[in-house]
CSV table of C-alpha atoms in Angstrom, one decimal:
chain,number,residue,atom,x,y,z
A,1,UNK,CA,25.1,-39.7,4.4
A,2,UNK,CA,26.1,-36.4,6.5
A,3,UNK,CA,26.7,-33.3,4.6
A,4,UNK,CA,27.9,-30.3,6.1
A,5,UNK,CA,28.1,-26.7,5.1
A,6,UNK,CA,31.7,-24.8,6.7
A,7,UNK,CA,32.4,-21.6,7.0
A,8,UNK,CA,35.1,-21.4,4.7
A,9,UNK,CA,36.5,-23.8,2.2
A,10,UNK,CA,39.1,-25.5,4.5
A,11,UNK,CA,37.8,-28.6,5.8
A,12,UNK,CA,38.3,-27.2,9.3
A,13,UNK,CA,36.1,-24.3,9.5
A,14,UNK,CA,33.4,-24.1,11.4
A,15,UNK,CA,29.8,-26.2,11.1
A,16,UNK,CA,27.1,-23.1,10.0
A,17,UNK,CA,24.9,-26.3,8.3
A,18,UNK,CA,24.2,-29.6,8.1
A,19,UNK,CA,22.1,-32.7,6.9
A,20,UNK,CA,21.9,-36.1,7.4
A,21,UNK,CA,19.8,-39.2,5.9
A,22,UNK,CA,20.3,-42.7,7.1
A,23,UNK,CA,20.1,-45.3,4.2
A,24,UNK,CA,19.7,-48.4,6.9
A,25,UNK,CA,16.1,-47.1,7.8
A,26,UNK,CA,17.0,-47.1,11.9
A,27,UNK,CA,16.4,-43.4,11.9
A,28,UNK,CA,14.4,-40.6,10.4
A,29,UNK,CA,15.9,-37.3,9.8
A,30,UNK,CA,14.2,-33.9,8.4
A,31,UNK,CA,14.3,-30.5,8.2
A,32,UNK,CA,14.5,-28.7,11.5
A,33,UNK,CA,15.3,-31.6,13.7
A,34,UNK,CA,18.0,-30.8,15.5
A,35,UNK,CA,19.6,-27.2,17.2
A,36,UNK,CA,23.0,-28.5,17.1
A,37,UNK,CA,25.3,-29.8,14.6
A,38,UNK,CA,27.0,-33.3,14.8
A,39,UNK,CA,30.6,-32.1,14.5
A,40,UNK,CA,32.1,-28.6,14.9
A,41,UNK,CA,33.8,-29.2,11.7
A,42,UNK,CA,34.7,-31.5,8.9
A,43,UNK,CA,37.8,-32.8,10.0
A,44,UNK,CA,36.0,-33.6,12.9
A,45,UNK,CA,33.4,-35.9,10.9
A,46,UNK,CA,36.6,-37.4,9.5
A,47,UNK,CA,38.2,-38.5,12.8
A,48,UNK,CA,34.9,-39.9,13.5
A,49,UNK,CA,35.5,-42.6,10.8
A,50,UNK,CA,33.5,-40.6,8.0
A,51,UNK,CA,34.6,-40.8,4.6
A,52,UNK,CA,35.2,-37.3,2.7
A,53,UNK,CA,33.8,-38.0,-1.4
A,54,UNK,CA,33.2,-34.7,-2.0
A,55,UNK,CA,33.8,-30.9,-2.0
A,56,UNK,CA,32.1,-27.9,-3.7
A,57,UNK,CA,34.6,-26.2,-6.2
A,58,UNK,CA,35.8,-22.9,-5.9
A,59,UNK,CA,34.7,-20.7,-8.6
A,60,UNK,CA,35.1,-17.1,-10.5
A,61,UNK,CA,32.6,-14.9,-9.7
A,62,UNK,CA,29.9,-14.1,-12.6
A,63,UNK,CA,30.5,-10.8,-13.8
A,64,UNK,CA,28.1,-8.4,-13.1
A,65,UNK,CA,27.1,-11.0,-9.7
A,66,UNK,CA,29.7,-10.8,-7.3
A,67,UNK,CA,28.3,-9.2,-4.3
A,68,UNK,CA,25.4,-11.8,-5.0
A,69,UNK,CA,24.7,-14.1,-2.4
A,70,UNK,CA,22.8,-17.9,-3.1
A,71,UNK,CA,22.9,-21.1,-1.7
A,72,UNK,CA,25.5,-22.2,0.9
A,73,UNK,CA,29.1,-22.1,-0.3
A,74,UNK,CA,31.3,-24.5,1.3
A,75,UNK,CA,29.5,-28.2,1.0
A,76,UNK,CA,31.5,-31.3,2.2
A,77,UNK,CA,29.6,-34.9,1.4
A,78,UNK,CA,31.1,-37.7,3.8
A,79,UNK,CA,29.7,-41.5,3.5
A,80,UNK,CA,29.9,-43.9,6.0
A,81,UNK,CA,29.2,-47.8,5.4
A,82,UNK,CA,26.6,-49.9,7.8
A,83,UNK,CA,26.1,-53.3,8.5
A,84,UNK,CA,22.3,-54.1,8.1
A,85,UNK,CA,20.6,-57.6,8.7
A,86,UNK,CA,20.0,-59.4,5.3
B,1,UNK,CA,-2.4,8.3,7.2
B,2,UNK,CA,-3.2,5.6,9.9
B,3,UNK,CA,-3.2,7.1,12.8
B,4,UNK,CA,-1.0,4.4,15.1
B,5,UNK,CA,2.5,4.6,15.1
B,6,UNK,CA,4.4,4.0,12.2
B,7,UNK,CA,7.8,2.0,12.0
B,8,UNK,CA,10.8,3.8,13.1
B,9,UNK,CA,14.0,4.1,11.0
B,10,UNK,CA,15.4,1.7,13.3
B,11,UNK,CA,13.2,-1.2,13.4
B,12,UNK,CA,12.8,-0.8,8.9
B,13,UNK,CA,16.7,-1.1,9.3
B,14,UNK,CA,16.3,-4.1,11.8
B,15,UNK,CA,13.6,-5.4,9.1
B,16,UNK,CA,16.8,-4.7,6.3
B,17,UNK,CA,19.3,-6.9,8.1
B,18,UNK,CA,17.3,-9.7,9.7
B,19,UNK,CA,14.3,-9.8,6.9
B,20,UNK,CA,11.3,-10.1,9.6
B,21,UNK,CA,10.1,-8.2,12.4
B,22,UNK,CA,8.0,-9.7,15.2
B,23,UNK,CA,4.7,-8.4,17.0
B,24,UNK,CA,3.4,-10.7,19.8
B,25,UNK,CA,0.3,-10.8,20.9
B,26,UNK,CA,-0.4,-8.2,18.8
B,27,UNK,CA,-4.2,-8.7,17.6
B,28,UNK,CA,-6.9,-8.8,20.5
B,29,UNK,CA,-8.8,-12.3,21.4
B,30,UNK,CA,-11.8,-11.5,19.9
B,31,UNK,CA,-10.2,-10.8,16.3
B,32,UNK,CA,-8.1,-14.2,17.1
B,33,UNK,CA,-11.7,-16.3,18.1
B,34,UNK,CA,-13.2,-14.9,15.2
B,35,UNK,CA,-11.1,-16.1,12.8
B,36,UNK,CA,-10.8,-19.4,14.0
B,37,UNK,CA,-14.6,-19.3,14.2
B,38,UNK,CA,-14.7,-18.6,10.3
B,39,UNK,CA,-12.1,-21.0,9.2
B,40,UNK,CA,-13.9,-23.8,11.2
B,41,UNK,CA,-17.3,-23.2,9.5
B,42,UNK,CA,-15.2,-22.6,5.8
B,43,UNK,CA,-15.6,-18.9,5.4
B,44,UNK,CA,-12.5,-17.3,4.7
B,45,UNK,CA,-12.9,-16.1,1.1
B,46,UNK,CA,-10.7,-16.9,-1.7
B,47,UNK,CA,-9.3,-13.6,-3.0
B,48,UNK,CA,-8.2,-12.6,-7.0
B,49,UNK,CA,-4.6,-12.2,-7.0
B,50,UNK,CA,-4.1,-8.0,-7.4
B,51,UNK,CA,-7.3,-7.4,-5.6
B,52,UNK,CA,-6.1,-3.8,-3.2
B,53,UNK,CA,-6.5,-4.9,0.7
B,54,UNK,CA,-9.0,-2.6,1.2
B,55,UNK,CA,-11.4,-4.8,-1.2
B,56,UNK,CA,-10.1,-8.3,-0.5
B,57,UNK,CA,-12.2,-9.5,2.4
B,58,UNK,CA,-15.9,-9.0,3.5
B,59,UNK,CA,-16.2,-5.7,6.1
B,60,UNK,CA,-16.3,-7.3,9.8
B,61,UNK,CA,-14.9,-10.3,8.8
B,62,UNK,CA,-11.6,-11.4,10.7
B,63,UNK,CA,-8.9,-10.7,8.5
B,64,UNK,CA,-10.8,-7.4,7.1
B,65,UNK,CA,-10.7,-6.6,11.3
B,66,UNK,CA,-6.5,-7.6,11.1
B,67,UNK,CA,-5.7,-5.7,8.4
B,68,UNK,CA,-7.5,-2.7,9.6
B,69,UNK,CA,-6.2,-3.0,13.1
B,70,UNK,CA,-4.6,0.2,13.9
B,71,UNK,CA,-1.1,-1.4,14.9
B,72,UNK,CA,-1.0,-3.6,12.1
B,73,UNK,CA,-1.9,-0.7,9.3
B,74,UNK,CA,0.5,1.0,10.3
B,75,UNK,CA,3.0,-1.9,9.9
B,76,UNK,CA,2.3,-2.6,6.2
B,77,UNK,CA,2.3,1.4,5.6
B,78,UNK,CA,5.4,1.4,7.0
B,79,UNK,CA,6.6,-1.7,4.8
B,80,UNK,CA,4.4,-1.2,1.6
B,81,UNK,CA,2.4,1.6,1.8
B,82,UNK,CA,-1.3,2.1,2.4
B,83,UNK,CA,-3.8,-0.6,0.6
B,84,UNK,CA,-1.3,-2.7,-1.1
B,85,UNK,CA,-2.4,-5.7,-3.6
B,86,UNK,CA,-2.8,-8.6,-2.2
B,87,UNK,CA,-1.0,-11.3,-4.1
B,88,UNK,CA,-2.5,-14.4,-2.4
B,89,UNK,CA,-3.2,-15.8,1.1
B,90,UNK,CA,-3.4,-19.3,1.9
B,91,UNK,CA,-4.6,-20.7,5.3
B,92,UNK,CA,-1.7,-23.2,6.5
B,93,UNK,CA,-2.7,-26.0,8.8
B,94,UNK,CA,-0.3,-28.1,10.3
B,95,UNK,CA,-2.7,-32.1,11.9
B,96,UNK,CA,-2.3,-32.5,15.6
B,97,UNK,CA,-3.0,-35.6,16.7
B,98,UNK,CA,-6.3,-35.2,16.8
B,99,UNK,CA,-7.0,-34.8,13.2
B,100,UNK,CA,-4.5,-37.3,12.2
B,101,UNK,CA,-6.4,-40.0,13.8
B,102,UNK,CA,-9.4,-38.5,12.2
B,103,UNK,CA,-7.7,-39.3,8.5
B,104,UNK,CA,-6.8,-42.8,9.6
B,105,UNK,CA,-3.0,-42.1,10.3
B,106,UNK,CA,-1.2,-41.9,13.6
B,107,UNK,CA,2.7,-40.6,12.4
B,108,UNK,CA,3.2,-37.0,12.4
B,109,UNK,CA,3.8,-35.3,9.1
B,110,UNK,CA,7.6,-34.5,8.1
B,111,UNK,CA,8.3,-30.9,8.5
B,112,UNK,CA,8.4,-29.1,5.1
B,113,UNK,CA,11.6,-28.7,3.6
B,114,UNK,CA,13.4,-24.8,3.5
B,115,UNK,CA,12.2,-23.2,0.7
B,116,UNK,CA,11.8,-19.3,-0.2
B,117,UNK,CA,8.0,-18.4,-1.6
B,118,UNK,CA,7.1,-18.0,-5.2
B,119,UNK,CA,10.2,-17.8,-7.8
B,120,UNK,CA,13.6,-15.6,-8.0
B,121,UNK,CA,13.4,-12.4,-7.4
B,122,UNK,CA,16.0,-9.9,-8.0
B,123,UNK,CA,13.7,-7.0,-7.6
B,124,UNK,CA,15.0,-4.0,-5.6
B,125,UNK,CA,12.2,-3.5,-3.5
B,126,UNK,CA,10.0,-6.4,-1.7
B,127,UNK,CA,6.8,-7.8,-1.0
B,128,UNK,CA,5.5,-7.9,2.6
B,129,UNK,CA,4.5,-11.3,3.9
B,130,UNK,CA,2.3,-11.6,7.4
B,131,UNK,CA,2.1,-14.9,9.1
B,132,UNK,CA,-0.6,-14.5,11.7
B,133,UNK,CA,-0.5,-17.1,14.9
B,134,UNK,CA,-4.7,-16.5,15.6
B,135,UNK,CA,-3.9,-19.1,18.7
B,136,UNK,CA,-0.9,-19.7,20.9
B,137,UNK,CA,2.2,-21.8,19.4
B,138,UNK,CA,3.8,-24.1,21.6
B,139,UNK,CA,6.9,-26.0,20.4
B,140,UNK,CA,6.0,-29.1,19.6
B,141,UNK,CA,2.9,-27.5,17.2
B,142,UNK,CA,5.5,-27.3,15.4
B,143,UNK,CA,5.6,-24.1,14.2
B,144,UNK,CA,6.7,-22.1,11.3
B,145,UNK,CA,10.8,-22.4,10.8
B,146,UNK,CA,12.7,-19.4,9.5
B,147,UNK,CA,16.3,-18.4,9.0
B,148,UNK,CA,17.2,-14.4,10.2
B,149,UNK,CA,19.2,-12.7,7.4
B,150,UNK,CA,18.2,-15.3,4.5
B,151,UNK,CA,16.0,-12.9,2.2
B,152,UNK,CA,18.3,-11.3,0.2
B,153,UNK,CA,19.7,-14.8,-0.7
B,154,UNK,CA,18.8,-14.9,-4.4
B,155,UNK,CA,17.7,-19.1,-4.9
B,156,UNK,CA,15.5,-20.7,-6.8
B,157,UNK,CA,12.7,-21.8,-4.4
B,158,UNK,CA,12.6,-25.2,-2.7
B,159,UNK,CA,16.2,-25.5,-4.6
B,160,UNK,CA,17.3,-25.5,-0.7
B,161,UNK,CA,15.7,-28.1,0.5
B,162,UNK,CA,19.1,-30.1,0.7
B,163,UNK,CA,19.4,-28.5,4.2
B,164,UNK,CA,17.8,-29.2,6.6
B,165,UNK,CA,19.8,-27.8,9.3
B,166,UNK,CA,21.2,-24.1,9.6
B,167,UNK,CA,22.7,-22.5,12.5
B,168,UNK,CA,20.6,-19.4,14.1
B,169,UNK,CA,17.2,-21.3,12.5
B,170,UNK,CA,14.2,-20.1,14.4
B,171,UNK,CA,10.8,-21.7,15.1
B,172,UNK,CA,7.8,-19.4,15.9
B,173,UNK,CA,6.6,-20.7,19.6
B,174,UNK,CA,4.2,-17.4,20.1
B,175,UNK,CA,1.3,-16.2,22.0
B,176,UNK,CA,-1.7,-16.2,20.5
B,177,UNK,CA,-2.4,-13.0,17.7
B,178,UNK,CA,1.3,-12.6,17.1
B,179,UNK,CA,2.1,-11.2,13.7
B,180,UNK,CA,5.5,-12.0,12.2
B,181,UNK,CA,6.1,-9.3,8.6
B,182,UNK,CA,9.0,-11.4,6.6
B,183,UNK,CA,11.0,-10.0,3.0
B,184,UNK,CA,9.5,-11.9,0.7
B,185,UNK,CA,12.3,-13.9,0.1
B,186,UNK,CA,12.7,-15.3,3.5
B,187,UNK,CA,14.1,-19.0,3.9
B,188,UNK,CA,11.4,-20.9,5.9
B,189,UNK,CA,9.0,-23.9,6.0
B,190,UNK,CA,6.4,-25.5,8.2
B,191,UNK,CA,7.8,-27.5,11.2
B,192,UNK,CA,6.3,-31.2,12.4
B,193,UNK,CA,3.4,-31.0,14.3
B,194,UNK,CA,3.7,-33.7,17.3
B,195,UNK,CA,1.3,-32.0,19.7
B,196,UNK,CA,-2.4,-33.4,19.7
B,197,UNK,CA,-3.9,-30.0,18.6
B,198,UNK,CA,-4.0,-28.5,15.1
B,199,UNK,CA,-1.9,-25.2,14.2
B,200,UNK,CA,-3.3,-22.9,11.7
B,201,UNK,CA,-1.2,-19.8,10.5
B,202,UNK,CA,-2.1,-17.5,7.9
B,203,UNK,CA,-0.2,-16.1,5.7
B,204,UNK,CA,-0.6,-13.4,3.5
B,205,UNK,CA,1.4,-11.5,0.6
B,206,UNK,CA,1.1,-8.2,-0.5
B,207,UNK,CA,2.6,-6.2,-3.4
B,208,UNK,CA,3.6,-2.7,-2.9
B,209,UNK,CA,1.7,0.4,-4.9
B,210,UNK,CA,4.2,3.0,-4.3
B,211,UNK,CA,7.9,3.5,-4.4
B,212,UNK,CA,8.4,1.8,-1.3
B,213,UNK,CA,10.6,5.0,0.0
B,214,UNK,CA,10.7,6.5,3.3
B,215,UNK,CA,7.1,5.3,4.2
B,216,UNK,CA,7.6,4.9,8.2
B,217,UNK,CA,8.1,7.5,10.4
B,218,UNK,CA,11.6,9.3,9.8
B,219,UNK,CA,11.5,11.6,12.4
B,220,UNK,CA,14.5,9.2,14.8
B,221,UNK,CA,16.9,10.1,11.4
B,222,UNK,CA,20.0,12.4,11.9
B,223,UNK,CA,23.0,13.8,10.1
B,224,UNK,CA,24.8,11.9,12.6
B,225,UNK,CA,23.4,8.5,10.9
B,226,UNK,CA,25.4,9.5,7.6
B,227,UNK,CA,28.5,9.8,8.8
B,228,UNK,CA,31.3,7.3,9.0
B,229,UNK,CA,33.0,6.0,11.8
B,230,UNK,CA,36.3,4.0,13.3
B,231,UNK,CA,36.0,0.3,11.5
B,232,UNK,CA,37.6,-3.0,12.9
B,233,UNK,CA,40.1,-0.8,15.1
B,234,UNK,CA,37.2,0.8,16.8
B,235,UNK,CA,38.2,1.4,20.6
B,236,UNK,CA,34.8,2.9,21.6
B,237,UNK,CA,31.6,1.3,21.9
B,238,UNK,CA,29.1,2.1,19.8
B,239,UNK,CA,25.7,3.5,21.0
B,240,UNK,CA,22.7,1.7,21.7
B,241,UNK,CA,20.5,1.5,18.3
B,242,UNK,CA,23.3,2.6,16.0
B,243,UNK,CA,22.2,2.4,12.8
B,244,UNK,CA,25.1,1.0,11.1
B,245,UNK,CA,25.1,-1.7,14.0
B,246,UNK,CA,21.6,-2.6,13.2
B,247,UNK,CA,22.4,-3.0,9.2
B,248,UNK,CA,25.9,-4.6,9.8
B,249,UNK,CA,24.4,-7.7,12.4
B,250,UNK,CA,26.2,-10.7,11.7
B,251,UNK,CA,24.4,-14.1,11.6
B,252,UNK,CA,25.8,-17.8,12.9
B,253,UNK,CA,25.6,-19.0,9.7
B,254,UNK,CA,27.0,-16.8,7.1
B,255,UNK,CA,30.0,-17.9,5.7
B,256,UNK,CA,33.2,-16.1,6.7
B,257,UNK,CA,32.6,-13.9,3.3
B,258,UNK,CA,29.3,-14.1,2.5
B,259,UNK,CA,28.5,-12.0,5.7
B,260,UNK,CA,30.3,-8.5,4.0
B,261,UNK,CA,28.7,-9.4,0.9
B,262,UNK,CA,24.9,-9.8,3.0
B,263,UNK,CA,26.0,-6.3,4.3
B,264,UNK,CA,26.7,-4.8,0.6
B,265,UNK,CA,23.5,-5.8,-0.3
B,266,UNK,CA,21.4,-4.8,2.7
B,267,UNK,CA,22.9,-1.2,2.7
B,268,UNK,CA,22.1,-1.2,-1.1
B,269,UNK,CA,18.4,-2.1,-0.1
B,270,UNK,CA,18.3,0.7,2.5
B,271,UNK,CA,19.4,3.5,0.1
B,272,UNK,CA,16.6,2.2,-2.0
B,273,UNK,CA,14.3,2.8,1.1
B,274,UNK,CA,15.8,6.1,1.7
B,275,UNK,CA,15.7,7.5,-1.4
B,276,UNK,CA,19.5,8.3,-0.8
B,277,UNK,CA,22.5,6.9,-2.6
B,278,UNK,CA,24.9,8.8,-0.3
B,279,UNK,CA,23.9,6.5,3.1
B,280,UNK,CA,26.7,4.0,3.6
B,281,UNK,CA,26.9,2.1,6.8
B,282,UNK,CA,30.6,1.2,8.0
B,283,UNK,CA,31.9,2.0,4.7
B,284,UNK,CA,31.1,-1.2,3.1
B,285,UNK,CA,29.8,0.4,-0.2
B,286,UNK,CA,31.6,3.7,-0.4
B,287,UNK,CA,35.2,1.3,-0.3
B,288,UNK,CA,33.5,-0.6,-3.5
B,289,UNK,CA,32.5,2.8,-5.3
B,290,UNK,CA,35.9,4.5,-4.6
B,291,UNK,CA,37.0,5.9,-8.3
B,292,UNK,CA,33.6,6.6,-9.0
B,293,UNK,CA,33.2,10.1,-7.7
B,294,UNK,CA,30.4,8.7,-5.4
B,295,UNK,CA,32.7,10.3,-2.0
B,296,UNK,CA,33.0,13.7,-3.6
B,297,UNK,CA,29.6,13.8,-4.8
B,298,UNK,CA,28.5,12.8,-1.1
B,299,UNK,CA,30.3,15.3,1.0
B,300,UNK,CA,29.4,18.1,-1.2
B,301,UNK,CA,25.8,17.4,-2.0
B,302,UNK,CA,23.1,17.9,0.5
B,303,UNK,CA,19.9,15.8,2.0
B,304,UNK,CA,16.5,15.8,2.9
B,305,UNK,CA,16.4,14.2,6.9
């Protein structure tokens, strides 16, 4: 699984975040880890063979909590499918 | 009134905008041994949450010694004002090698995931929190992670622990007796220790007694720091240690639009700090009050420098 956080909510802003867990064990991933990101941007994880399957919603601002910041805005969840040895 | 120097107006703004200031090497060696002596022979007290600094630990002991070290008084004054409540500490301690093998394991722990301390918080003003290095941090100790410009980020604790990477991230590699001060609602967590030796930090929270208003040294404050200037078509540079520079710092991560919205909100904490709802920095808040009266009422009224 990659997920990446984007500057904006067009698939080809830029990287500010990312994650990444690998379901076929061959690697161990965790908070910290890394100083770079994996792609600039999304459509960059795309042309890399990663499947888009979701993509935060754009939402009305709460009343009263507009200027209000949280978590990161823009998330983007790609899959991609491995072969592992039965 | 301690009598080292207190904060300036510029680094309380630069503690605004990024959420931490940093002090290295800051605490002497013997302070620094002394602790580490108590901890290894179990003698850093437990503490009753609310307990004023000035009665939390035993007189000599280490942290009764860092707390009443001149620089670092006159930090929390600054920040919280003299003999705040301590909420809690807790001694943090990260296995090295060494002690790893001692417990029968030989894998380094998993870093902690990002998390902000305690619960939301949508208080105005802040609690002070002092992570304390009592020995040098190297990097792969593993030290404590952080994220500049997080704090005013209102989230609901390790409800962030989905990232795990953020762009500007930091990870305290320090001399020994360097004091980090964070915002209370700072994104961090504790980083993998791969190095063979173990890495204590400790971290405490305090809760201010007073309105946390204008409590470092003022005197660097000038009319000139109220007034607005050019915006986005700005052909002049601006001068070293401009105020509104220091509020308005951008970070790698913030979202094309969260970034004006961090600024809103750090300028709103500022006034608070102030005591003055008339500050604005690069015009951020006035735009957003425009209608209200707030720009008549601020070029008529006076203020206190």
């Amino acid at each position: 699984m990659l997920v990446l956080w984007l500057a904006d909510s067009n698939l080809d802003a830029p990287t500010v975040a990312w994650s990444r867990w690998d379901g076929t064990g061959e690697r161990r991933t965790m908070a910290g880890d890394e100083t770079e990101p994996p792609y600039p941007d999304g459509l960059a994880a795309l042309r890399d063979g990663w499947r888009l399957f979701q993509a935060s919603s754009l939402l009305p601002h709460y009343p009263g909590t507009e200027t209000q910041t949280s978590y990161l805005k823009y998330e983007f969840w790609f899959e991609q499918l491995s072969e592992v040895p039965a | 009134m301690n009598a080292a120097r207190r904060l300036s107006t510029r680094e309380v703004a630069r503690f605004v905008a990024r959420g931490f200031l940093e002090f290295p090497a800051l605490t002497p060696s013997d302070v620094n041994e002394q602790y580490l002596e108590e901890m290894g022979r179990g003698a850093i007290p437990e503490v009753a949450a609310g307990t004023p600094l000035s009665l939390a630990y035993p007189e000599g002991s280490a942290l009764a010694r860092l707390y009443s070290h001149p620089e670092v008084a006159a930090i929390i004054e600054s920040l919280v004002g003299a003999d705040p409540f301590v909420d809690h500490h807790f001694v943090h301690l990260t296995l090295g090698e060494a002690q790893r093998t001692g417990f029968g394991f030989t894998d380094p722990l998993p870093s902690q995931h990002w998390h902000q301390d305690s619960t939301i918080d949508t208080r105005q003003g802040f609690d002070l929190q002092i992570m304390w290095y009592p020995h040098e941090v190297v990097l792969d100790m593993g030290g404590t992670r952080f994220l500049p410009g997080s704090h005013l980020r209102i989230v609901s604790e390790a409800a962030i622990g989905r990232y795990q990477n953020i762009k500007g991230q930091r990870h305290v590699v320090c001399p020994a007796g360097t004091m980090l001060v964070l915002h209370h609602g700072m994104w961090h967590g504790g980083g993998s220790n791969v190095g063979p030796s173990m890495r204590h930090m400790v971290k405490i929270r305090l809760n201010a007694r007073v309105p946390q208003v204008r409590l470092w040294d003022d005197s660097d404050l000038t009319d000139k720091d109220f007034e607005q200037q050019p915006i986005f078509w700005a052909l002049q540079p601006r001068a070293d240690n401009d105020l509104h520079s220091i509020l308005c710092e951008n970070q790698p991560w913030y979202e094309a639009d969260t970034h004006r919205l961090e600024f809103v909100n750090r300028i709103r904490l500022f006034r608070y700090l102030l005591g003055d709802d008339s500050f604005d920095a690069d015009y951020w808040c006035s735009r957003l009050e425009f209608g209200a009266g707030r720009r008549n009422e601020a070029a008529s009224g006076t203020r206190e420098l």
